[in-house]
């Protein structure tokens, strides 16, 4: 009987498989003889401990990442609160006294020699333009929404009634703020000093600026989604 080629191929494959099974069995037997069962148990325990340690470290890394994310978020929130004037700040800067003229002659019209709201606002704008980072007038924080107006001889800063003397405290580089506010030909010289108003400025090493206590509710403005 003639043996076909495919039958020969199948026979060879079966023989190779049998050889592989025998080789694997003998290899396992040698490993069992060479590696005691106690060492196998120790190795298994070591691998289990390593897996547990890896899982624990991965959990700690995730926790630290979450804490870092929360820290960054809290730090950013605190920075934004400070920029909005909602926190008490301290630092170097200048303290300014602005007051009405003391000695008014009989032939002088008093209305021209008292501090007006636009003069107070002008001094504030000059300080901000010179780099002031925070400011208050008579203990009231000045923020981006602060408005100046007058009712008779009384100045309104937002809704707070103020009367002279006006004490302006600004945080920033003291020398820069003083030089800017007292520059020759500047706003103070032309709009304050020429009317005989009392104006004093001094540098301070450390001073405290109070937090804004007014309302920050927007009736018409809405946040744009995506910031665009």
mmCIF file of C-alpha atoms in Angstrom:
data_model
loop_
_atom_site.group_PDB
_atom_site.id
_atom_site.type_symbol
_atom_site.label_atom_id
_atom_site.label_comp_id
_atom_site.label_asym_id
_atom_site.label_seq_id
_atom_site.Cartn_x
_atom_site.Cartn_y
_atom_site.Cartn_z
ATOM 1 C CA UNK A 1 0.000 0.000 0.000
ATOM 2 C CA UNK A 2 1.385 3.348 -1.016
ATOM 3 C CA UNK A 3 1.712 5.965 1.751
ATOM 4 C CA UNK A 4 0.588 9.395 0.728
ATOM 5 C CA UNK A 5 2.694 12.512 1.398
ATOM 6 C CA UNK A 6 0.128 14.114 3.669
ATOM 7 C CA UNK A 7 0.104 11.085 5.880
ATOM 8 C CA UNK A 8 3.841 11.376 6.270
ATOM 9 C CA UNK A 9 3.468 15.070 7.231
ATOM 10 C CA UNK A 10 0.890 14.274 9.898
ATOM 11 C CA UNK A 11 3.110 11.579 11.312
ATOM 12 C CA UNK A 12 6.054 13.955 11.579
ATOM 13 C CA UNK A 13 3.917 16.578 13.323
ATOM 14 C CA UNK A 14 2.619 14.023 15.845
ATOM 15 C CA UNK A 15 6.153 12.881 16.550
ATOM 16 C CA UNK A 16 7.341 16.458 17.114
ATOM 17 C CA UNK A 17 4.447 17.120 19.458
ATOM 18 C CA UNK A 18 5.235 14.000 21.440
ATOM 19 C CA UNK A 19 8.868 15.079 21.715
ATOM 20 C CA UNK A 20 7.822 18.544 22.953
ATOM 21 C CA UNK A 21 5.519 17.031 25.595
ATOM 22 C CA UNK A 22 8.282 14.714 26.814
ATOM 23 C CA UNK A 23 10.810 17.598 26.858
ATOM 24 C CA UNK A 24 8.434 19.836 28.837
ATOM 25 C CA UNK A 25 7.706 17.061 31.335
ATOM 26 C CA UNK A 26 11.392 16.365 31.883
ATOM 27 C CA UNK A 27 12.128 20.093 32.243
ATOM 28 C CA UNK A 28 9.466 20.458 34.938
ATOM 29 C CA UNK A 29 10.882 17.445 36.761
ATOM 30 C CA UNK A 30 14.365 18.932 36.695
ATOM 31 C CA UNK A 31 13.025 22.295 37.994
ATOM 32 C CA UNK A 32 11.236 20.575 40.869
ATOM 33 C CA UNK A 33 14.429 18.763 41.820
ATOM 34 C CA UNK A 34 16.580 21.869 41.440
ATOM 35 C CA UNK A 35 14.175 24.351 43.163
ATOM 36 C CA UNK A 36 12.836 23.186 46.527
ATOM 37 C CA UNK A 37 9.163 23.731 47.289
ATOM 38 C CA UNK A 38 10.040 26.126 50.108
ATOM 39 C CA UNK A 39 11.834 28.412 47.622
ATOM 40 C CA UNK A 40 8.803 28.347 45.349
ATOM 41 C CA UNK A 41 6.591 29.415 48.230
ATOM 42 C CA UNK A 42 8.991 32.208 49.167
ATOM 43 C CA UNK A 43 9.143 33.396 45.573
ATOM 44 C CA UNK A 44 5.352 33.424 45.346
ATOM 45 C CA UNK A 45 5.123 35.408 48.590
ATOM 46 C CA UNK A 46 7.755 37.860 47.348
ATOM 47 C CA UNK A 47 5.886 38.403 44.085
ATOM 48 C CA UNK A 48 2.627 38.919 46.007
ATOM 49 C CA UNK A 49 4.299 41.486 48.273
ATOM 50 C CA UNK A 50 5.713 43.305 45.273
ATOM 51 C CA UNK A 51 2.285 43.455 43.655
ATOM 52 C CA UNK A 52 0.768 44.817 46.871
ATOM 53 C CA UNK A 53 3.552 47.404 47.189
ATOM 54 C CA UNK A 54 3.062 48.491 43.576
ATOM 55 C CA UNK A 55 -0.672 48.916 44.090
ATOM 56 C CA UNK A 56 -0.055 50.906 47.288
ATOM 57 C CA UNK A 57 2.473 53.195 45.569
ATOM 58 C CA UNK A 58 0.121 53.734 42.623
ATOM 59 C CA UNK A 59 -2.604 54.724 45.105
ATOM 60 C CA UNK A 60 -0.252 57.137 46.881
ATOM 61 C CA UNK A 61 0.801 58.708 43.566
ATOM 62 C CA UNK A 62 -2.847 59.210 42.621
ATOM 63 C CA UNK A 63 -3.539 60.774 46.016
ATOM 64 C CA UNK A 64 -0.547 63.131 45.687
ATOM 65 C CA UNK A 65 -1.639 64.137 42.191
ATOM 66 C CA UNK A 66 -5.110 64.959 43.461
ATOM 67 C CA UNK A 67 -3.651 66.943 46.362
ATOM 68 C CA UNK A 68 -1.368 68.861 44.002
ATOM 69 C CA UNK A 69 -4.305 69.602 41.706
ATOM 70 C CA UNK A 70 -6.374 70.830 44.646
ATOM 71 C CA UNK A 71 -3.431 72.903 45.921
ATOM 72 C CA UNK A 72 -2.979 74.575 42.546
ATOM 73 C CA UNK A 73 -6.703 75.270 42.386
ATOM 74 C CA UNK A 74 -6.769 76.712 45.915
ATOM 75 C CA UNK A 75 -3.669 78.836 45.262
ATOM 76 C CA UNK A 76 -5.182 80.195 42.046
ATOM 77 C CA UNK A 77 -8.460 80.918 43.818
ATOM 78 C CA UNK A 78 -6.640 82.783 46.590
ATOM 79 C CA UNK A 79 -4.692 84.796 44.006
ATOM 80 C CA UNK A 80 -7.895 85.759 42.212
ATOM 81 C CA UNK A 81 -9.531 86.723 45.510
ATOM 82 C CA UNK A 82 -6.569 88.982 46.282
ATOM 83 C CA UNK A 83 -6.755 90.593 42.836
ATOM 84 C CA UNK A 84 -10.484 91.201 43.340
ATOM 85 C CA UNK A 85 -9.793 92.911 46.666
ATOM 86 C CA UNK A 86 -11.530 90.276 48.785
ATOM 87 C CA UNK A 87 -8.568 89.562 51.071
ATOM 88 C CA UNK A 88 -6.558 91.639 53.514
ATOM 89 C CA UNK A 89 -3.133 92.491 52.086
ATOM 90 C CA UNK A 90 -0.012 93.998 53.558
ATOM 91 C CA UNK A 91 3.228 95.323 52.158
ATOM 92 C CA UNK A 92 5.334 98.434 51.579
ATOM 93 C CA UNK A 93 4.029 101.522 49.845
ATOM 94 C CA UNK A 94 2.956 105.071 50.550
ATOM 95 C CA UNK A 95 0.466 106.821 52.793
ATOM 96 C CA UNK A 96 -1.065 110.055 51.530
ATOM 97 C CA UNK A 97 -3.028 112.700 53.370
ATOM 98 C CA UNK A 98 -5.339 114.865 51.261
ATOM 99 C CA UNK A 99 -7.337 117.611 52.979
ATOM 100 C CA UNK A 100 -9.149 120.883 52.370
ATOM 101 C CA UNK A 101 -7.235 124.158 52.421
ATOM 102 C CA UNK A 102 -7.019 125.380 56.020
ATOM 103 C CA UNK A 103 -6.704 129.144 55.653
ATOM 104 C CA UNK A 104 -9.249 130.551 53.212
ATOM 105 C CA UNK A 105 -9.222 134.304 52.701
ATOM 106 C CA UNK A 106 -12.478 136.223 52.918
ATOM 107 C CA UNK A 107 -12.375 137.063 49.232
ATOM 108 C CA UNK A 108 -11.822 133.423 48.214
ATOM 109 C CA UNK A 109 -14.713 131.169 47.251
ATOM 110 C CA UNK A 110 -14.597 128.142 49.600
ATOM 111 C CA UNK A 111 -15.914 125.766 46.939
ATOM 112 C CA UNK A 112 -12.616 126.019 45.089
ATOM 113 C CA UNK A 113 -10.509 125.103 48.099
ATOM 114 C CA UNK A 114 -12.091 121.869 49.263
ATOM 115 C CA UNK A 115 -11.303 118.392 47.977
ATOM 116 C CA UNK A 116 -13.670 117.317 45.212
ATOM 117 C CA UNK A 117 -14.443 113.749 44.240
ATOM 118 C CA UNK A 118 -12.666 114.043 40.873
ATOM 119 C CA UNK A 119 -9.482 115.206 42.610
ATOM 120 C CA UNK A 120 -9.588 112.228 44.959
ATOM 121 C CA UNK A 121 -10.235 109.936 42.017
ATOM 122 C CA UNK A 122 -7.372 111.536 40.097
ATOM 123 C CA UNK A 123 -4.888 110.780 42.872
ATOM 124 C CA UNK A 124 -6.100 107.170 42.984
ATOM 125 C CA UNK A 125 -5.689 106.802 39.217
ATOM 126 C CA UNK A 126 -2.174 108.229 39.372
ATOM 127 C CA UNK A 127 -1.199 105.687 42.012
ATOM 128 C CA UNK A 128 -2.622 102.768 40.060
ATOM 129 C CA UNK A 129 -0.859 103.997 36.916
ATOM 130 C CA UNK A 130 2.406 104.032 38.902
ATOM 131 C CA UNK A 131 2.010 100.366 39.809
ATOM 132 C CA UNK A 132 0.025 100.339 43.055
ATOM 133 C CA UNK A 133 -1.186 96.792 43.683
ATOM 134 C CA UNK A 134 -3.792 97.533 46.350
ATOM 135 C CA UNK A 135 -5.330 100.683 47.763
ATOM 136 C CA UNK A 136 -7.809 102.004 50.294
ATOM 137 C CA UNK A 137 -9.258 105.378 51.278
ATOM 138 C CA UNK A 138 -10.163 105.922 54.917
ATOM 139 C CA UNK A 139 -10.171 102.163 55.401
ATOM 140 C CA UNK A 140 -12.375 101.399 52.367
ATOM 141 C CA UNK A 141 -10.814 99.131 49.735
ATOM 142 C CA UNK A 142 -10.663 100.437 46.184
ATOM 143 C CA UNK A 143 -11.503 97.808 43.538
ATOM 144 C CA UNK A 144 -12.179 97.854 39.814
ATOM 145 C CA UNK A 145 -15.872 98.623 40.307
ATOM 146 C CA UNK A 146 -15.303 101.511 42.747
ATOM 147 C CA UNK A 147 -16.986 104.729 41.709
ATOM 148 C CA UNK A 148 -16.518 108.318 42.939
ATOM 149 C CA UNK A 149 -19.262 110.927 43.199
ATOM 150 C CA UNK A 150 -20.397 113.699 45.473
ATOM 151 C CA UNK A 151 -23.488 114.819 47.331
ATOM 152 C CA UNK A 152 -23.053 118.441 48.261
ATOM 153 C CA UNK A 153 -19.709 118.688 50.033
ATOM 154 C CA UNK A 154 -19.647 114.982 50.852
ATOM 155 C CA UNK A 155 -17.722 112.561 48.671
ATOM 156 C CA UNK A 156 -19.162 109.124 47.983
ATOM 157 C CA UNK A 157 -16.771 106.254 47.352
ATOM 158 C CA UNK A 158 -19.195 103.672 46.043
ATOM 159 C CA UNK A 159 -21.953 104.180 48.635
ATOM 160 C CA UNK A 160 -19.646 105.145 51.516
ATOM 161 C CA UNK A 161 -19.838 108.753 52.639
ATOM 162 C CA UNK A 162 -16.431 110.226 53.339
ATOM 163 C CA UNK A 163 -15.256 113.499 54.791
ATOM 164 C CA UNK A 164 -11.772 115.027 54.939
ATOM 165 C CA UNK A 165 -9.060 114.379 55.766
ATOM 166 C CA UNK A 166 -8.696 111.557 53.262
ATOM 167 C CA UNK A 167 -6.038 108.989 54.102
ATOM 168 C CA UNK A 168 -4.974 107.028 51.022
ATOM 169 C CA UNK A 169 -2.866 103.921 51.545
ATOM 170 C CA UNK A 170 -1.316 102.168 48.553
ATOM 171 C CA UNK A 171 0.867 99.047 48.382
ATOM 172 C CA UNK A 172 3.665 99.068 45.851
ATOM 173 C CA UNK A 173 7.257 100.182 45.431
ATOM 174 C CA UNK A 174 7.447 103.205 47.781
ATOM 175 C CA UNK A 175 9.997 105.182 45.783
ATOM 176 C CA UNK A 176 8.228 104.631 42.471
ATOM 177 C CA UNK A 177 4.838 105.604 43.888
ATOM 178 C CA UNK A 178 6.175 108.736 45.570
ATOM 179 C CA UNK A 179 8.154 109.856 42.519
ATOM 180 C CA UNK A 180 5.186 109.307 40.221
ATOM 181 C CA UNK A 181 2.714 111.162 42.398
ATOM 182 C CA UNK A 182 5.057 114.110 43.024
ATOM 183 C CA UNK A 183 6.453 114.469 39.501
ATOM 184 C CA UNK A 184 6.859 118.085 38.372
ATOM 185 C CA UNK A 185 4.009 119.199 36.171
ATOM 186 C CA UNK A 186 1.992 116.137 37.109
ATOM 187 C CA UNK A 187 -1.578 115.798 38.296
ATOM 188 C CA UNK A 188 -0.908 116.613 41.967
ATOM 189 C CA UNK A 189 1.040 119.757 41.184
ATOM 190 C CA UNK A 190 -1.546 121.076 38.726
ATOM 191 C CA UNK A 191 -4.812 119.930 40.301
ATOM 192 C CA UNK A 192 -4.051 119.680 44.021
ATOM 193 C CA UNK A 193 -1.197 121.917 45.101
ATOM 194 C CA UNK A 194 -2.103 124.938 43.020
ATOM 195 C CA UNK A 195 -5.418 125.226 44.924
ATOM 196 C CA UNK A 196 -3.632 125.218 48.248
ATOM 197 C CA UNK A 197 -5.054 121.829 49.280
ATOM 198 C CA UNK A 198 -3.122 120.026 51.963
ATOM 199 C CA UNK A 199 -1.186 117.126 50.490
ATOM 200 C CA UNK A 200 1.390 114.971 52.259
ATOM 201 C CA UNK A 201 2.999 111.739 51.124
ATOM 202 C CA UNK A 202 5.304 109.448 53.057
ATOM 203 C CA UNK A 203 6.864 106.082 52.403
ATOM 204 C CA UNK A 204 6.026 103.175 54.689
ATOM 205 C CA UNK A 205 7.811 99.850 55.069
ATOM 206 C CA UNK A 206 4.720 97.845 55.946
ATOM 207 C CA UNK A 207 1.011 98.632 56.027
ATOM 208 C CA UNK A 208 -2.250 96.733 55.919
ATOM 209 C CA UNK A 209 -4.971 97.186 53.310
ATOM 210 C CA UNK A 210 -8.463 96.041 54.325
ATOM 211 C CA UNK A 211 -10.596 93.671 52.276
ATOM 212 C CA UNK A 212 -13.445 94.946 50.141
ATOM 213 C CA UNK A 213 -16.753 94.737 52.017
ATOM 214 C CA UNK A 214 -19.174 95.836 49.305
ATOM 215 C CA UNK A 215 -21.317 93.881 46.876
ATOM 216 C CA UNK A 216 -19.917 92.020 43.874
ATOM 217 C CA UNK A 217 -23.246 90.871 42.440
ATOM 218 C CA UNK A 218 -23.688 91.329 38.685
ATOM 219 C CA UNK A 219 -27.242 92.020 37.570
ATOM 220 C CA UNK A 220 -26.637 92.046 33.823
ATOM 221 C CA UNK A 221 -23.165 90.640 33.148
ATOM 222 C CA UNK A 222 -22.909 86.925 32.457
ATOM 223 C CA UNK A 223 -19.899 84.629 32.129
ATOM 224 C CA UNK A 224 -19.232 83.570 28.527
ATOM 225 C CA UNK A 225 -18.802 79.815 28.169
ATOM 226 C CA UNK A 226 -15.313 78.916 26.985
ATOM 227 C CA UNK A 227 -13.985 82.394 27.732
ATOM 228 C CA UNK A 228 -14.168 83.451 24.040
#
